[in-house]
CSV table of C-alpha atoms in Angstrom, one decimal:
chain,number,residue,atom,x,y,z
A,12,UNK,CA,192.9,71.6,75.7
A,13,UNK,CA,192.9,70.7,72.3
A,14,UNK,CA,196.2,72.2,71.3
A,15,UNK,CA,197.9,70.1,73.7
A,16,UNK,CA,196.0,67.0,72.5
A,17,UNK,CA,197.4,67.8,68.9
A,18,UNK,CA,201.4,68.2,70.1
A,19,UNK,CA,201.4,65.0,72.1
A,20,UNK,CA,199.5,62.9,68.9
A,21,UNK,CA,201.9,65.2,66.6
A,22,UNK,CA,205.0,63.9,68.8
A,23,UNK,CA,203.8,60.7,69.1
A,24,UNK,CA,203.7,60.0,65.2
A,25,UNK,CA,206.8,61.1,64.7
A,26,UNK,CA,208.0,58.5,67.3
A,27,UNK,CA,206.7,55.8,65.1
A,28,UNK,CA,208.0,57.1,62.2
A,29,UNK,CA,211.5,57.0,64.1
A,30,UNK,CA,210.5,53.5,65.0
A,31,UNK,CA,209.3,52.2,61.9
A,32,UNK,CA,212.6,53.4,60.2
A,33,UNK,CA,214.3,51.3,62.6
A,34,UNK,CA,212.2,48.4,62.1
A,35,UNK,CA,212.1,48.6,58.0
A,36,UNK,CA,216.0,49.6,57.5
A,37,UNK,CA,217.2,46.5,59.7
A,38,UNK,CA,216.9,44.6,55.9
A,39,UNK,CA,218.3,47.4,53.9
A,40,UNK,CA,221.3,47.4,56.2
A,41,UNK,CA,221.5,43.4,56.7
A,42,UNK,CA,221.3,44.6,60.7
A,43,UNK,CA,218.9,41.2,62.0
A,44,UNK,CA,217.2,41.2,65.2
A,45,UNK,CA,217.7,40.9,68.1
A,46,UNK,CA,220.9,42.8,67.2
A,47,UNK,CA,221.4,46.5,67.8
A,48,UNK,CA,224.6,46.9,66.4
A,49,UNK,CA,226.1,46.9,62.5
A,50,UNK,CA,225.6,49.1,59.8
A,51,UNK,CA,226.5,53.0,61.0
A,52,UNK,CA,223.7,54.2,59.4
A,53,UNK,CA,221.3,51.7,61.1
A,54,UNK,CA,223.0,52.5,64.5
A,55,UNK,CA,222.0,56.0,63.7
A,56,UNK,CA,218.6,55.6,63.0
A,57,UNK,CA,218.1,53.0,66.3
A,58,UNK,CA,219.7,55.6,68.5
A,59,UNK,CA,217.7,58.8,67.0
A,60,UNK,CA,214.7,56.0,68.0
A,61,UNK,CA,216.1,55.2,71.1
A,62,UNK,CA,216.8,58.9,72.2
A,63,UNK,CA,213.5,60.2,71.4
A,64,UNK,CA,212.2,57.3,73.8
A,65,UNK,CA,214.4,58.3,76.6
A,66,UNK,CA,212.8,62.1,75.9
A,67,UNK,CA,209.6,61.7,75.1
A,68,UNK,CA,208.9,60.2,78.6
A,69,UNK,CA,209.7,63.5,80.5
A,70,UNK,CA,208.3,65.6,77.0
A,71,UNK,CA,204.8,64.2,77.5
A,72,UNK,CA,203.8,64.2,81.3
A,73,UNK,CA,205.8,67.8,81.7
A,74,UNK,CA,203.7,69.6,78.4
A,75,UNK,CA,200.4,68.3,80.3
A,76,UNK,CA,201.3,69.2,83.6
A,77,UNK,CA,202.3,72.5,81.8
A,78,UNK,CA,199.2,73.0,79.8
A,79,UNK,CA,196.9,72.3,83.1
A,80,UNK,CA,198.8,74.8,85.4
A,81,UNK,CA,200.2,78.0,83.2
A,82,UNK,CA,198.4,78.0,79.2
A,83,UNK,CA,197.6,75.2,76.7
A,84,UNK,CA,198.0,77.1,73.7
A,85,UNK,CA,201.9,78.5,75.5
A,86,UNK,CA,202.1,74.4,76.0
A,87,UNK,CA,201.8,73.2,73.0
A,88,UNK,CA,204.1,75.7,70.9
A,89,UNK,CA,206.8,74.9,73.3
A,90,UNK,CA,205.9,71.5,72.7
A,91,UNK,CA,206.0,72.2,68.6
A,92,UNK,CA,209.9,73.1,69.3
A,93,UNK,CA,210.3,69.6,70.7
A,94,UNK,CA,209.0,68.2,67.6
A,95,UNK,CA,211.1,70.5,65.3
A,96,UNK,CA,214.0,70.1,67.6
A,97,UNK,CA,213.6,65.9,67.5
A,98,UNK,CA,213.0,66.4,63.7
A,99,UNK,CA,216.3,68.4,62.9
A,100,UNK,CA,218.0,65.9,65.5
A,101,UNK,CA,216.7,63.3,63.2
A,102,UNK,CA,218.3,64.7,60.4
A,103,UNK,CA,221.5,65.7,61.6
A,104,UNK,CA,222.3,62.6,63.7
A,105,UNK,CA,221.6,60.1,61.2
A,106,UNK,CA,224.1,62.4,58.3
A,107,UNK,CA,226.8,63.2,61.2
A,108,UNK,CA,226.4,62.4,64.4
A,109,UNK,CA,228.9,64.8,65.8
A,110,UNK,CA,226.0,67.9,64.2
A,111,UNK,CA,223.1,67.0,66.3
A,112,UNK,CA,223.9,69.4,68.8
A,113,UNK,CA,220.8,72.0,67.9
A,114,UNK,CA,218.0,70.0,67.8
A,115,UNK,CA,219.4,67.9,71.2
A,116,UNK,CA,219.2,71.2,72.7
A,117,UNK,CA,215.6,72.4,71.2
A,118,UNK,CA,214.4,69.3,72.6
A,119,UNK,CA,216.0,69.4,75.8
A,120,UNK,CA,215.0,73.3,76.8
A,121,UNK,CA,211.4,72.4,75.7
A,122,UNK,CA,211.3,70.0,78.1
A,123,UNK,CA,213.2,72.1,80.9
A,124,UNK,CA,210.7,74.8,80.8
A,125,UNK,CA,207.8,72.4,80.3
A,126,UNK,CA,208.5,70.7,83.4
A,127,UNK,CA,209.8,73.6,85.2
A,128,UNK,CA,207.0,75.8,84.0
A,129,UNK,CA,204.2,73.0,85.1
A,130,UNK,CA,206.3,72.7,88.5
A,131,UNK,CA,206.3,76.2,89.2
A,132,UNK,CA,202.1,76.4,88.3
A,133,UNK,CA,201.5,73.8,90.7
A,134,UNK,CA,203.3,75.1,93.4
A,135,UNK,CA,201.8,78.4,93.0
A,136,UNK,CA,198.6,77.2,93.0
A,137,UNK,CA,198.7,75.6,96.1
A,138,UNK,CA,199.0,79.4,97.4
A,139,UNK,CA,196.4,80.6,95.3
């Protein structure tokens, strides 16, 4: 189950990262806390954070349950395209918001057939 083990830490760090960018640009962009609005680009960056929160909590729990009942190793590159596809979201939400249709949808069907998948092996293996 190491390959497993290495998406989640691999997803994890790039949550930080998204969260220390939050964190550190509040100065660049003069946006002080507790406030979550003002500068675009900081609103970017807090949302991209914020998004990958709201996804990470069904991402994590679904690639385990996954990994458990159907294949690790099939896990975890599933799981590498919710990285990639949270990485290009990244990117593309924080230059135009209105382009970060691919990697919202990478991350999304990685966690679909994550949870699905890991749904469907439990199930089945209650029959087994």
């Amino acid at each position: 189950m190491e390959w497993p083990v290495i998406v989640t830490a691999l997803a994890l760090i790039e949550y930080m990262f998204f969260t220390f960018k939050v964190g550190f640009s509040r100065n660049k962009y003069g946006v002080n806390a507790p406030a979550v609005s003002g500068h675009p680009i900081w609103e970017r960056l807090y949302r991209v954070q914020q998004n990958t929160l709201e996804q990470i909590i069904v991402f994590i729990p679904s690639l385990w349950m996954f990994s458990h009942f159907i294949s690790p190793v099939i896990g975890a590159l599933i799981g590498s395209a919710f990285i990639v596809g949270r990485g290009i979201y990244y990117a593309t939400y924080v230059k135009e918001p209105k382009s970060r249709a691919l990697g919202f949808v990478m991350g999304f069907l990685a966690n679909l057939v994550l949870l699905l998948g890991g749904m469907t092996g439990a199930v089945l293996s209650l029959t087994a």
